[in-house]
Coordinates of C-alpha atoms and ligand atoms in Angstrom, one line a residue:
M16 CA -18.7 26.2 30.8
P17 CA -20.2 25.2 27.4
D18 CA -22.8 22.4 27.0
V19 CA -21.2 21.0 23.9
I20 CA -17.5 20.2 23.7
L21 CA -15.9 19.4 20.3
T22 CA -12.5 17.7 19.9
S23 CA -10.5 15.1 18.0
D24 CA -7.6 12.8 19.0
R25 CA -4.1 14.2 18.9
T26 CA -3.2 12.7 15.5
L27 CA -5.8 15.1 14.0
M28 CA -5.3 18.0 16.4
S29 CA -1.8 18.9 15.0
N30 CA -0.5 21.1 12.3
Y31 CA 2.2 18.5 11.3
H32 CA 4.9 21.3 11.3
N33 CA 2.8 23.2 8.8
N34 CA 3.1 20.4 6.2
E35 CA 0.0 18.3 5.4
F36 CA 2.3 15.7 3.8
L37 CA 3.7 14.8 7.2
G38 CA 0.2 14.1 8.4
F39 CA 0.5 10.7 6.6
G40 CA 2.9 9.8 9.4
T41 CA -0.1 9.2 11.6
C42 CA -1.1 6.2 9.4
A43 CA 2.0 4.3 10.5
P44 CA 2.1 1.9 13.5
P45 CA 4.6 2.4 16.3
N46 CA 8.0 1.5 14.7
F47 CA 11.7 1.7 15.1
V48 CA 11.6 5.4 16.1
P49 CA 10.9 6.0 19.8
E50 CA 7.3 7.0 20.2
W51 CA 8.1 10.5 21.7
L52 CA 10.4 11.3 18.8
Y53 CA 8.0 10.0 16.1
T54 CA 5.1 11.9 17.7
Y55 CA 7.2 15.1 17.7
L56 CA 8.3 14.6 14.1
F57 CA 4.9 13.8 12.6
F58 CA 2.1 15.0 14.8
P59 CA 3.2 17.4 17.5
H60 CA 0.4 18.9 19.7
I61 CA -1.1 22.0 18.3
K62 CA -0.5 25.3 20.1
T63 CA -3.3 26.3 22.5
K64 CA -4.4 29.4 24.4
Q65 CA -5.9 28.3 27.7
G66 CA -6.7 24.9 26.3
I67 CA -8.3 26.2 23.1
P68 CA -6.4 25.2 20.0
V69 CA -5.3 28.0 17.7
A70 CA -6.4 25.8 14.8
A71 CA -8.5 22.7 14.5
P72 CA -9.3 20.2 11.7
Y73 CA -11.5 21.8 9.0
G74 CA -14.4 19.3 9.4
L75 CA -14.5 20.0 13.1
R76 CA -14.6 23.8 12.4
K77 CA -17.5 23.2 10.1
A78 CA -19.4 21.3 12.8
E79 CA -18.6 24.1 15.3
A80 CA -19.8 26.8 12.9
Q81 CA -23.1 24.9 12.3
L82 CA -23.8 24.4 16.0
L83 CA -23.0 28.1 16.8
K84 CA -25.3 29.1 13.9
E85 CA -28.1 27.1 15.6
G86 CA -27.4 28.8 19.0
F87 CA -25.6 26.1 20.9
D88 CA -23.1 26.9 23.6
V89 CA -20.1 25.1 22.1
A90 CA -16.3 25.1 22.5
T91 CA -13.6 23.3 20.4
V92 CA -10.9 22.2 22.7
S93 CA -7.6 20.3 22.5
P94 CA -7.7 16.7 23.7
K95 CA -4.8 17.5 25.9
H96 CA -6.9 20.0 27.9
L97 CA -10.2 18.2 27.7
K98 CA -10.4 17.7 31.5
H99 CA -10.6 21.4 32.1
F100 CA -13.7 21.7 29.9
I101 CA -15.6 18.4 30.2
G102 CA -16.8 18.9 33.8
E103 CA -20.3 20.3 33.1
A104 CA -20.6 19.4 29.4
K105 CA -23.6 17.5 28.4
A106 CA -22.3 16.3 25.0
L107 CA -19.0 15.6 23.5
G108 CA -18.5 15.6 19.7
I109 CA -15.5 13.8 18.3
Y110 CA -14.3 14.3 14.8
I111 CA -12.8 11.2 13.1
M112 CA -10.9 10.5 9.9
D113 CA -9.7 7.0 10.2
P114 CA -10.6 5.8 13.7
F115 CA -9.7 2.1 13.3
G116 CA -6.9 2.5 10.8
L117 CA -9.0 0.9 8.0
G118 CA -8.3 3.6 5.5
P119 CA -6.2 2.5 2.5
A120 CA -2.9 4.0 3.8
S121 CA -3.1 2.9 7.4
S122 CA -4.5 -0.5 6.7
T123 CA -1.7 -1.2 4.2
L124 CA 1.0 -0.2 6.7
A125 CA -0.8 -2.1 9.5
A126 CA -0.9 -5.2 7.4
I127 CA 2.8 -5.0 6.5
L128 CA 4.0 -4.1 9.9
K129 CA 1.4 -6.1 11.7
K130 CA 0.5 -3.5 14.3
E131 CA -2.3 -1.0 15.0
P132 CA -1.6 2.5 13.5
Y133 CA -1.0 5.5 15.6
L134 CA -4.3 7.1 14.6
A135 CA -6.3 4.1 15.8
K136 CA -4.4 3.9 19.0
H137 CA -5.0 7.6 19.8
F138 CA -8.7 7.5 18.9
K139 CA -9.3 4.7 21.3
G140 CA -7.0 6.4 23.9
L141 CA -9.2 9.5 23.7
L142 CA -12.4 7.6 24.5
N143 CA -10.6 5.9 27.4
T144 CA -9.2 8.9 29.1
P145 CA -10.3 9.1 32.7
E146 CA -12.1 12.4 32.2
V147 CA -14.3 11.0 29.4
V148 CA -15.0 7.7 31.3
E149 CA -16.0 9.8 34.4
A150 CA -18.2 12.2 32.3
K151 CA -19.9 9.2 30.7
K152 CA -20.8 7.9 34.1
R153 CA -22.7 11.1 34.9
G154 CA -24.5 11.1 31.6
L155 CA -22.4 12.7 29.0
K156 CA -23.5 11.9 25.4
V157 CA -20.8 11.1 23.0
V158 CA -21.4 11.8 19.3
V159 CA -18.8 10.9 16.6
G160 CA -18.7 12.0 13.0
G161 CA -16.4 12.7 10.1
P162 CA -15.1 11.0 6.9
G163 CA -14.2 7.8 8.8
A164 CA -17.7 7.2 10.2
W165 CA -18.2 4.2 7.8
Q166 CA -15.6 2.2 9.7
F167 CA -17.8 1.7 12.7
K168 CA -19.9 -0.7 10.8
Y169 CA -16.9 -3.0 10.7
R170 CA -16.5 -2.8 14.5
P171 CA -19.9 -3.5 16.0
E172 CA -18.6 -4.9 19.3
F173 CA -16.4 -1.8 19.8
V174 CA -19.5 0.5 19.2
E175 CA -21.4 -1.5 21.9
S176 CA -18.6 -1.3 24.5
S177 CA -17.1 2.1 23.8
G178 CA -19.8 4.3 25.3
I179 CA -20.4 6.1 21.9
D180 CA -24.1 7.2 21.8
C181 CA -24.4 8.2 18.1
I182 CA -22.3 7.9 14.9
V183 CA -23.2 10.4 12.3
E184 CA -22.2 9.4 8.7
G185 CA -22.3 11.8 5.8
E186 CA -22.4 15.5 5.3
A187 CA -24.0 16.6 8.6
E188 CA -24.8 20.3 8.4
K189 CA -28.6 19.7 8.2
V190 CA -28.8 17.1 10.9
L191 CA -26.2 18.1 13.4
G192 CA -28.5 20.5 15.3
K193 CA -31.2 17.8 15.7
V194 CA -28.6 15.3 17.0
F195 CA -27.1 17.6 19.6
R196 CA -30.5 18.9 20.7
T197 CA -31.5 15.3 21.3
A198 CA -28.3 14.7 23.2
L199 CA -28.7 17.8 25.4
N200 CA -32.3 16.8 26.2
G201 CA -31.0 13.5 27.5
E202 CA -33.2 11.6 24.9
K203 CA -32.2 8.5 23.1
L204 CA -30.0 8.9 20.0
P205 CA -29.9 6.5 17.1
K206 CA -26.7 4.5 17.3
H207 CA -25.9 5.1 13.6
Y208 CA -27.3 8.1 11.8
E209 CA -26.7 7.9 8.1
V210 CA -27.5 11.3 6.3
D211 CA -29.9 10.5 3.4
M212 CA -29.8 12.2 0.1
G213 CA -32.7 14.5 1.1
N214 CA -30.5 15.9 3.9
V215 CA -27.3 16.5 1.9
P216 CA -26.7 20.2 2.3
K217 CA -27.0 22.7 -0.6
L218 CA -24.3 25.4 -0.9
E219 CA -26.5 27.9 1.1
D220 CA -26.8 25.3 3.9
I221 CA -23.0 25.1 4.5
P222 CA -21.8 27.8 7.0
D223 CA -18.4 29.5 6.8
I224 CA -15.9 28.4 9.5
V225 CA -15.6 30.9 12.2
Q226 CA -12.2 29.9 13.7
P227 CA -9.0 28.9 12.0
S228 CA -8.5 25.5 10.4
V229 CA -5.3 23.4 10.5
N230 CA -2.8 24.5 7.9
G231 CA -5.2 27.0 6.4
L232 CA -7.3 24.3 4.7
V233 CA -10.4 25.6 3.1
E234 CA -12.9 23.7 1.0
I235 CA -13.6 24.9 -2.5
G236 CA -16.3 22.4 -3.2
R237 CA -17.7 19.0 -2.5
G238 CA -18.3 15.9 -4.7
C239 CA -16.7 14.6 -7.9
C240 CA -18.2 13.7 -11.3
R241 CA -15.8 11.0 -12.4
G242 CA -17.6 8.1 -10.7
C243 CA -14.8 5.7 -9.9
E244 CA -16.2 2.3 -8.7
F245 CA -14.0 2.2 -5.5
C246 CA -14.7 5.7 -4.2
N247 CA -17.2 7.0 -1.6
V248 CA -16.9 10.6 -2.8
T249 CA -18.6 9.8 -6.0
L250 CA -21.9 9.1 -4.3
R251 CA -22.3 12.8 -3.4
P252 CA -23.5 15.6 -5.7
L253 CA -21.0 18.1 -7.1
R254 CA -21.0 21.6 -5.6
W255 CA -18.4 24.4 -6.0
Y256 CA -18.2 27.3 -3.5
P257 CA -18.3 30.8 -4.9
V258 CA -14.9 32.6 -4.6
E259 CA -16.3 35.1 -2.1
K260 CA -17.1 32.3 0.3
I261 CA -13.6 30.8 -0.1
L262 CA -12.0 34.1 0.6
R263 CA -14.1 34.7 3.7
E264 CA -12.8 31.5 5.2
I265 CA -9.2 32.4 4.2
D266 CA -9.7 35.6 6.1
V267 CA -10.7 33.7 9.2
N268 CA -7.4 31.7 8.8
I269 CA -5.2 34.7 8.1
E270 CA -6.1 36.0 11.6
L271 CA -4.0 33.1 12.9
G272 CA -0.7 34.6 11.7
K273 CA 1.1 36.1 8.8
N274 CA 2.8 33.0 7.6
Q275 CA -0.4 31.1 7.1
G276 CA -0.6 29.3 3.9
V277 CA -3.8 28.1 2.2
C278 CA -4.6 24.5 1.3
L279 CA -7.4 24.4 -1.3
H280 CA -9.5 21.3 -0.6
G281 CA -11.5 19.7 -3.4
E282 CA -11.5 16.3 -5.0
D283 CA -10.1 17.9 -8.2
V284 CA -8.9 21.5 -7.7
M285 CA -8.2 21.8 -11.5
L286 CA -12.0 21.3 -12.1
Y287 CA -13.0 24.2 -9.8
G288 CA -16.2 25.8 -11.1
S289 CA -16.7 23.2 -13.9
N290 CA -19.7 21.0 -14.2
N291 CA -17.9 18.4 -16.3
V292 CA -14.4 17.0 -16.7
T293 CA -13.0 19.9 -18.6
P294 CA -11.3 22.7 -16.5
N295 CA -13.0 26.1 -16.6
D296 CA -10.1 28.5 -17.4
E297 CA -11.9 31.6 -16.3
K298 CA -13.1 30.3 -12.9
L299 CA -9.8 28.5 -12.1
L300 CA -7.7 31.6 -12.9
K301 CA -10.0 33.9 -11.0
L302 CA -9.9 31.6 -8.0
H303 CA -6.1 31.5 -8.0
E304 CA -5.7 35.3 -8.6
A305 CA -7.9 36.0 -5.7
V306 CA -6.3 33.5 -3.3
M307 CA -2.7 34.3 -4.2
K308 CA -3.4 38.0 -3.4
K309 CA -4.2 37.0 0.2
A310 CA -2.1 33.9 0.8
D311 CA 1.7 33.6 1.5
S312 CA 1.7 30.1 0.0
I313 CA -0.7 27.6 -1.4
S314 CA -1.1 23.9 -1.7
W315 CA -3.9 21.7 -3.3
S316 CA -5.5 18.8 -1.5
H317 CA -6.1 16.8 -4.7
C318 CA -6.1 17.2 -8.5
S319 CA -6.6 14.8 -11.4
L320 CA -3.9 13.9 -13.9
A321 CA -6.4 14.0 -16.8
A322 CA -7.4 17.7 -16.0
V323 CA -3.7 18.7 -15.9
A324 CA -2.9 16.8 -19.1
S325 CA -6.0 18.2 -20.9
K326 CA -5.1 21.9 -20.3
P327 CA -1.3 22.2 -20.2
K328 CA -1.4 26.0 -21.0
L329 CA -3.9 26.7 -18.2
F330 CA -1.8 24.6 -15.8
A331 CA 1.3 26.5 -16.7
Q332 CA -0.5 29.8 -16.1
I333 CA -1.7 28.6 -12.7
S334 CA 1.8 27.3 -11.7
E335 CA 3.4 30.6 -12.8
M336 CA 1.1 32.4 -10.4
I337 CA 1.8 30.1 -7.6
L338 CA 5.6 29.9 -8.1
A339 CA 5.8 33.7 -8.0
K340 CA 5.4 33.2 -4.2
Q341 CA 6.9 29.8 -3.4
A342 CA 9.4 27.2 -4.6
W343 CA 7.0 24.3 -5.1
W344 CA 3.6 23.0 -4.1
G345 CA 2.0 19.7 -3.4
A346 CA -1.2 17.7 -4.2
E347 CA -2.5 14.1 -3.9
I348 CA -3.3 12.4 -7.1
G349 CA -4.8 9.0 -8.0
I350 CA -2.8 6.9 -10.4
E351 CA -4.4 3.7 -9.2
T352 CA -3.2 1.4 -12.0
G353 CA -1.0 1.4 -15.1
S354 CA -3.3 -1.0 -16.9
A355 CA -5.6 0.6 -19.5
M356 CA -7.9 -2.5 -19.4
L357 CA -8.3 -2.3 -15.6
A358 CA -8.8 1.5 -15.7
K359 CA -11.6 1.0 -18.2
K360 CA -13.4 -1.4 -15.9
I361 CA -13.1 0.4 -12.6
M362 CA -12.7 4.1 -13.4
P363 CA -13.9 4.6 -17.0
A364 CA -14.2 8.4 -16.5
K365 CA -10.9 9.0 -14.7
A366 CA -9.1 9.7 -18.0
L367 CA -11.8 12.0 -19.5
P368 CA -11.6 14.0 -21.7
F369 CA -9.1 11.3 -22.9
K370 CA -10.2 7.7 -23.5
A371 CA -9.8 5.2 -20.7
E372 CA -7.5 3.2 -23.1
E373 CA -5.1 6.2 -23.0
W374 CA -4.8 6.2 -19.2
P375 CA -1.1 5.3 -18.9
E376 CA -0.2 8.0 -21.4
V377 CA -2.4 10.5 -19.5
V378 CA -0.6 9.6 -16.3
K379 CA 2.9 10.1 -17.9
Q380 CA 1.8 13.4 -19.5
G381 CA 0.2 14.8 -16.3
M382 CA 3.1 13.8 -14.1
G383 CA 5.6 15.2 -16.6
L384 CA 3.8 18.6 -16.5
M385 CA 3.7 18.5 -12.7
H386 CA 7.5 17.8 -12.6
D387 CA 8.2 20.7 -14.9
S388 CA 6.0 23.1 -12.9
L389 CA 7.2 22.0 -9.5
L390 CA 3.9 20.5 -8.3
V391 CA 5.0 17.5 -6.2
P392 CA 2.3 14.8 -6.3
A393 CA 1.7 12.0 -3.8
G394 CA 0.2 9.4 -6.2
T395 CA -1.7 6.4 -5.0
L396 CA -1.8 2.9 -6.6
I397 CA -4.5 0.4 -5.6
V398 CA -3.1 -3.1 -5.0
G399 CA -5.5 -6.1 -5.0
L400 CA -8.5 -4.7 -6.8
P401 CA -11.1 -7.5 -7.2
E402 CA -10.6 -7.6 -11.0
E403 CA -6.8 -7.2 -11.0
R404 CA -4.9 -9.7 -13.2
E405 CA -1.2 -10.4 -13.5
E406 CA -1.0 -8.5 -16.7
D407 CA -2.5 -5.5 -15.0
L408 CA 0.2 -5.6 -12.4
L409 CA 2.9 -5.8 -15.0
K410 CA 1.5 -2.7 -16.8
T411 CA 1.5 -0.9 -13.4
M412 CA 5.2 -1.8 -12.9
E413 CA 6.0 -0.6 -16.3
L414 CA 4.3 2.7 -15.6
V415 CA 6.1 3.2 -12.3
D416 CA 9.4 2.6 -14.1
D417 CA 8.4 5.2 -16.7
L418 CA 7.7 7.7 -13.9
K419 CA 11.1 7.3 -12.2
D420 CA 12.3 10.8 -13.3
C421 CA 9.2 12.5 -12.1
R422 CA 9.6 14.2 -8.7
S423 CA 6.9 12.5 -6.7
L424 CA 5.9 10.0 -4.1
I425 CA 4.1 6.8 -5.3
V426 CA 2.2 5.0 -2.6
P427 CA 0.8 1.5 -3.1
L428 CA -2.4 1.0 -1.1
F429 CA -4.2 -2.3 -0.5
F430 CA -7.8 -2.3 -1.9
V431 CA -10.4 -1.2 0.6
P432 CA -14.1 -2.0 -0.3
L433 CA -15.7 1.4 -0.6
G434 CA -18.1 3.2 -3.0
R435 CA -19.9 0.8 -5.4
L436 CA -17.4 -2.0 -4.5
K437 CA -18.3 -1.9 -0.8
S438 CA -19.6 -5.5 -0.8
E439 CA -16.3 -6.9 -2.1
D440 CA -13.7 -8.5 0.1
W441 CA -10.8 -6.6 1.7
F442 CA -7.3 -7.3 0.3
K443 CA -5.0 -8.8 2.9
Q444 CA -1.2 -9.0 3.2
T445 CA -1.5 -12.8 3.0
E446 CA -2.8 -12.4 -0.5
L447 CA 0.3 -10.6 -1.8
T448 CA 1.8 -12.4 -4.8
E449 CA 5.5 -12.1 -5.9
L450 CA 4.5 -9.4 -8.4
H451 CA 2.7 -7.4 -5.7
K452 CA 5.8 -7.6 -3.5
Q453 CA 8.0 -6.5 -6.4
L454 CA 5.7 -3.5 -7.0
L455 CA 5.9 -2.5 -3.3
V456 CA 9.7 -2.6 -3.5
Q457 CA 9.7 -0.7 -6.7
C458 CA 7.5 2.1 -5.2
A459 CA 9.7 2.2 -2.0
E460 CA 12.8 2.6 -4.3
H461 CA 11.1 5.4 -6.2
D462 CA 10.1 7.2 -3.0
F463 CA 13.5 6.9 -1.4
R464 CA 15.1 8.3 -4.5
W465 CA 13.0 11.5 -4.3
V466 CA 12.6 11.9 -0.5
G467 CA 15.9 13.7 0.1
N468 CA 15.2 16.2 -2.7
L469 CA 11.7 16.8 -1.2
M470 CA 13.2 17.5 2.2
D471 CA 15.7 19.9 0.8
M472 CA 12.9 21.8 -1.0
T473 CA 10.6 21.7 2.1
F474 CA 13.1 23.1 4.6
A475 CA 15.0 25.5 2.3
G476 CA 15.4 28.9 4.0
K477 CA 13.7 27.9 7.3
W478 CA 15.8 28.8 10.3
Y479 CA 14.8 25.7 12.2
S480 CA 15.4 23.4 9.3
P481 CA 18.8 21.9 10.2
A482 CA 17.5 20.1 13.3
L483 CA 14.2 19.1 12.0
K484 CA 15.6 18.1 8.6
G485 CA 18.2 16.0 10.4
G486 CA 15.4 14.2 12.2
Y487 CA 13.5 13.4 9.0
K488 CA 16.7 12.4 7.1
F489 CA 17.5 10.0 9.9
F490 CA 14.0 8.6 9.8
A491 CA 14.2 8.2 6.0
W492 CA 17.6 6.4 6.3
M493 CA 16.3 4.1 8.9
A494 CA 13.1 3.5 7.0
K495 CA 15.1 2.5 3.9
R496 CA 17.2 0.0 5.9
K497 CA 14.1 -1.5 7.6
T498 CA 12.4 -1.7 4.2
K499 CA 15.4 -3.6 2.8
Q500 CA 15.3 -6.0 5.7
H501 CA 11.5 -6.4 5.3
V502 CA 11.9 -7.1 1.6
K503 CA 14.4 -9.9 2.3
S504 CA 11.7 -11.5 4.5
F505 CA 9.3 -11.1 1.6
H506 CA 11.3 -13.4 -0.7
Ligands
SF4_7 S1 -11.6 10.9 -9.4 FE1 -11.0 10.6 -7.2 S2 -12.7 11.6 -6.0 FE2 -13.4 11.3 -8.1 S3 -14.5 9.4 -8.1 FE3 -12.5 9.0 -8.8 S4 -11.3 8.4 -6.9 FE4 -13.2 9.5 -6.3

């Protein structure tokens, strides 16, 4: 049996019915849908072969690849089958995204519905399973890491009582071996290990994944050059992977099955290969030509409205390539505010190469191009920024109104103090003004308007679609009713 076991809780160890969008369902707290049905609809268990998941979260696969490269005896297992592997393990590594539900989406839903989100519930549940508790008693070391590691600083009592030995925060490739060697030797680990700038990996330090990732996700680069005040990513250097490296990882995923799509992950896929805020036509086209030759379908993790708006012809060329194989594709985008004044203060480079003052126009132009090219964006708005004024909110509401004919989801998120704003206060539901409430209602109306259309596009031509689509349509119908009831209690 391996010395090191890697896993994550069940909200992360799922393929969300091959649809990353559905993964957002893990941010919600238990609600009007029975838990068994909700779990099935939004985060079903991933398939396994003798307890080994056929795919795992990309970040966990990177950790696995690094430890294998350094000669560790390591296995990635499903949390459901942990008890069959943990018996003789000396260290357990747990990958985390949003362990306490403090991320923008989950904390917003938790504040509104006043309950702990599913993803927090399942993270704690994993640490409290009898097999983990037993293994801890005989000396198992527990190491956690991933994009949500910052949240442990807000939960010091939990860290003390949970049995976690080490929390690794930051890009861990260069420190992971040292941490796990210390754990296997039974030596004392630092409670919180923050990767310093000197240990941030260069491209050549980042190993390829060796086993498939969930939904074919592959990184195309790390970092972002736009420098928004409220963002953690901006604190890291910008690095783009060469196409050959990306294709090697896609090959690993293709082994999983013929219908495997590819999700390109980067903070702004449109800026692939560029060292500034202008898309590099040649590199972006080359990447997509190469990927589309291999992939049955594609999605983007994130892209910026400014990059799309700045190169409409390039965007049209890329979308033509993608739509030759599929009916639509999706990406997350940051709208954040409709106020040019606020945009200038908190994200002055987000609109580049346009001026910050032009931000609302950039959003409309970018979203319009996306609508025409069947890229469906999930756009975020930040509610409760420290410098937000009433006139800023009115501008945002005006913008949401202007976007009503753009096929999209618009998701208002309460401000979370991250990046250079990490010493600011959290925004709470109790601070919601009448205008905030109106904005939340406006976004809900926008989303319910488009959600049926999105479901039809998602399930078109899939043999299992009637049953599953029925489930989601029922959920959407109930969610709309509940939102209306909730809205009444707002006023
Ligand atoms: S553009 Fe996105 S990833 Fe880049 S700094 Fe701004 S919020 Fe962060």
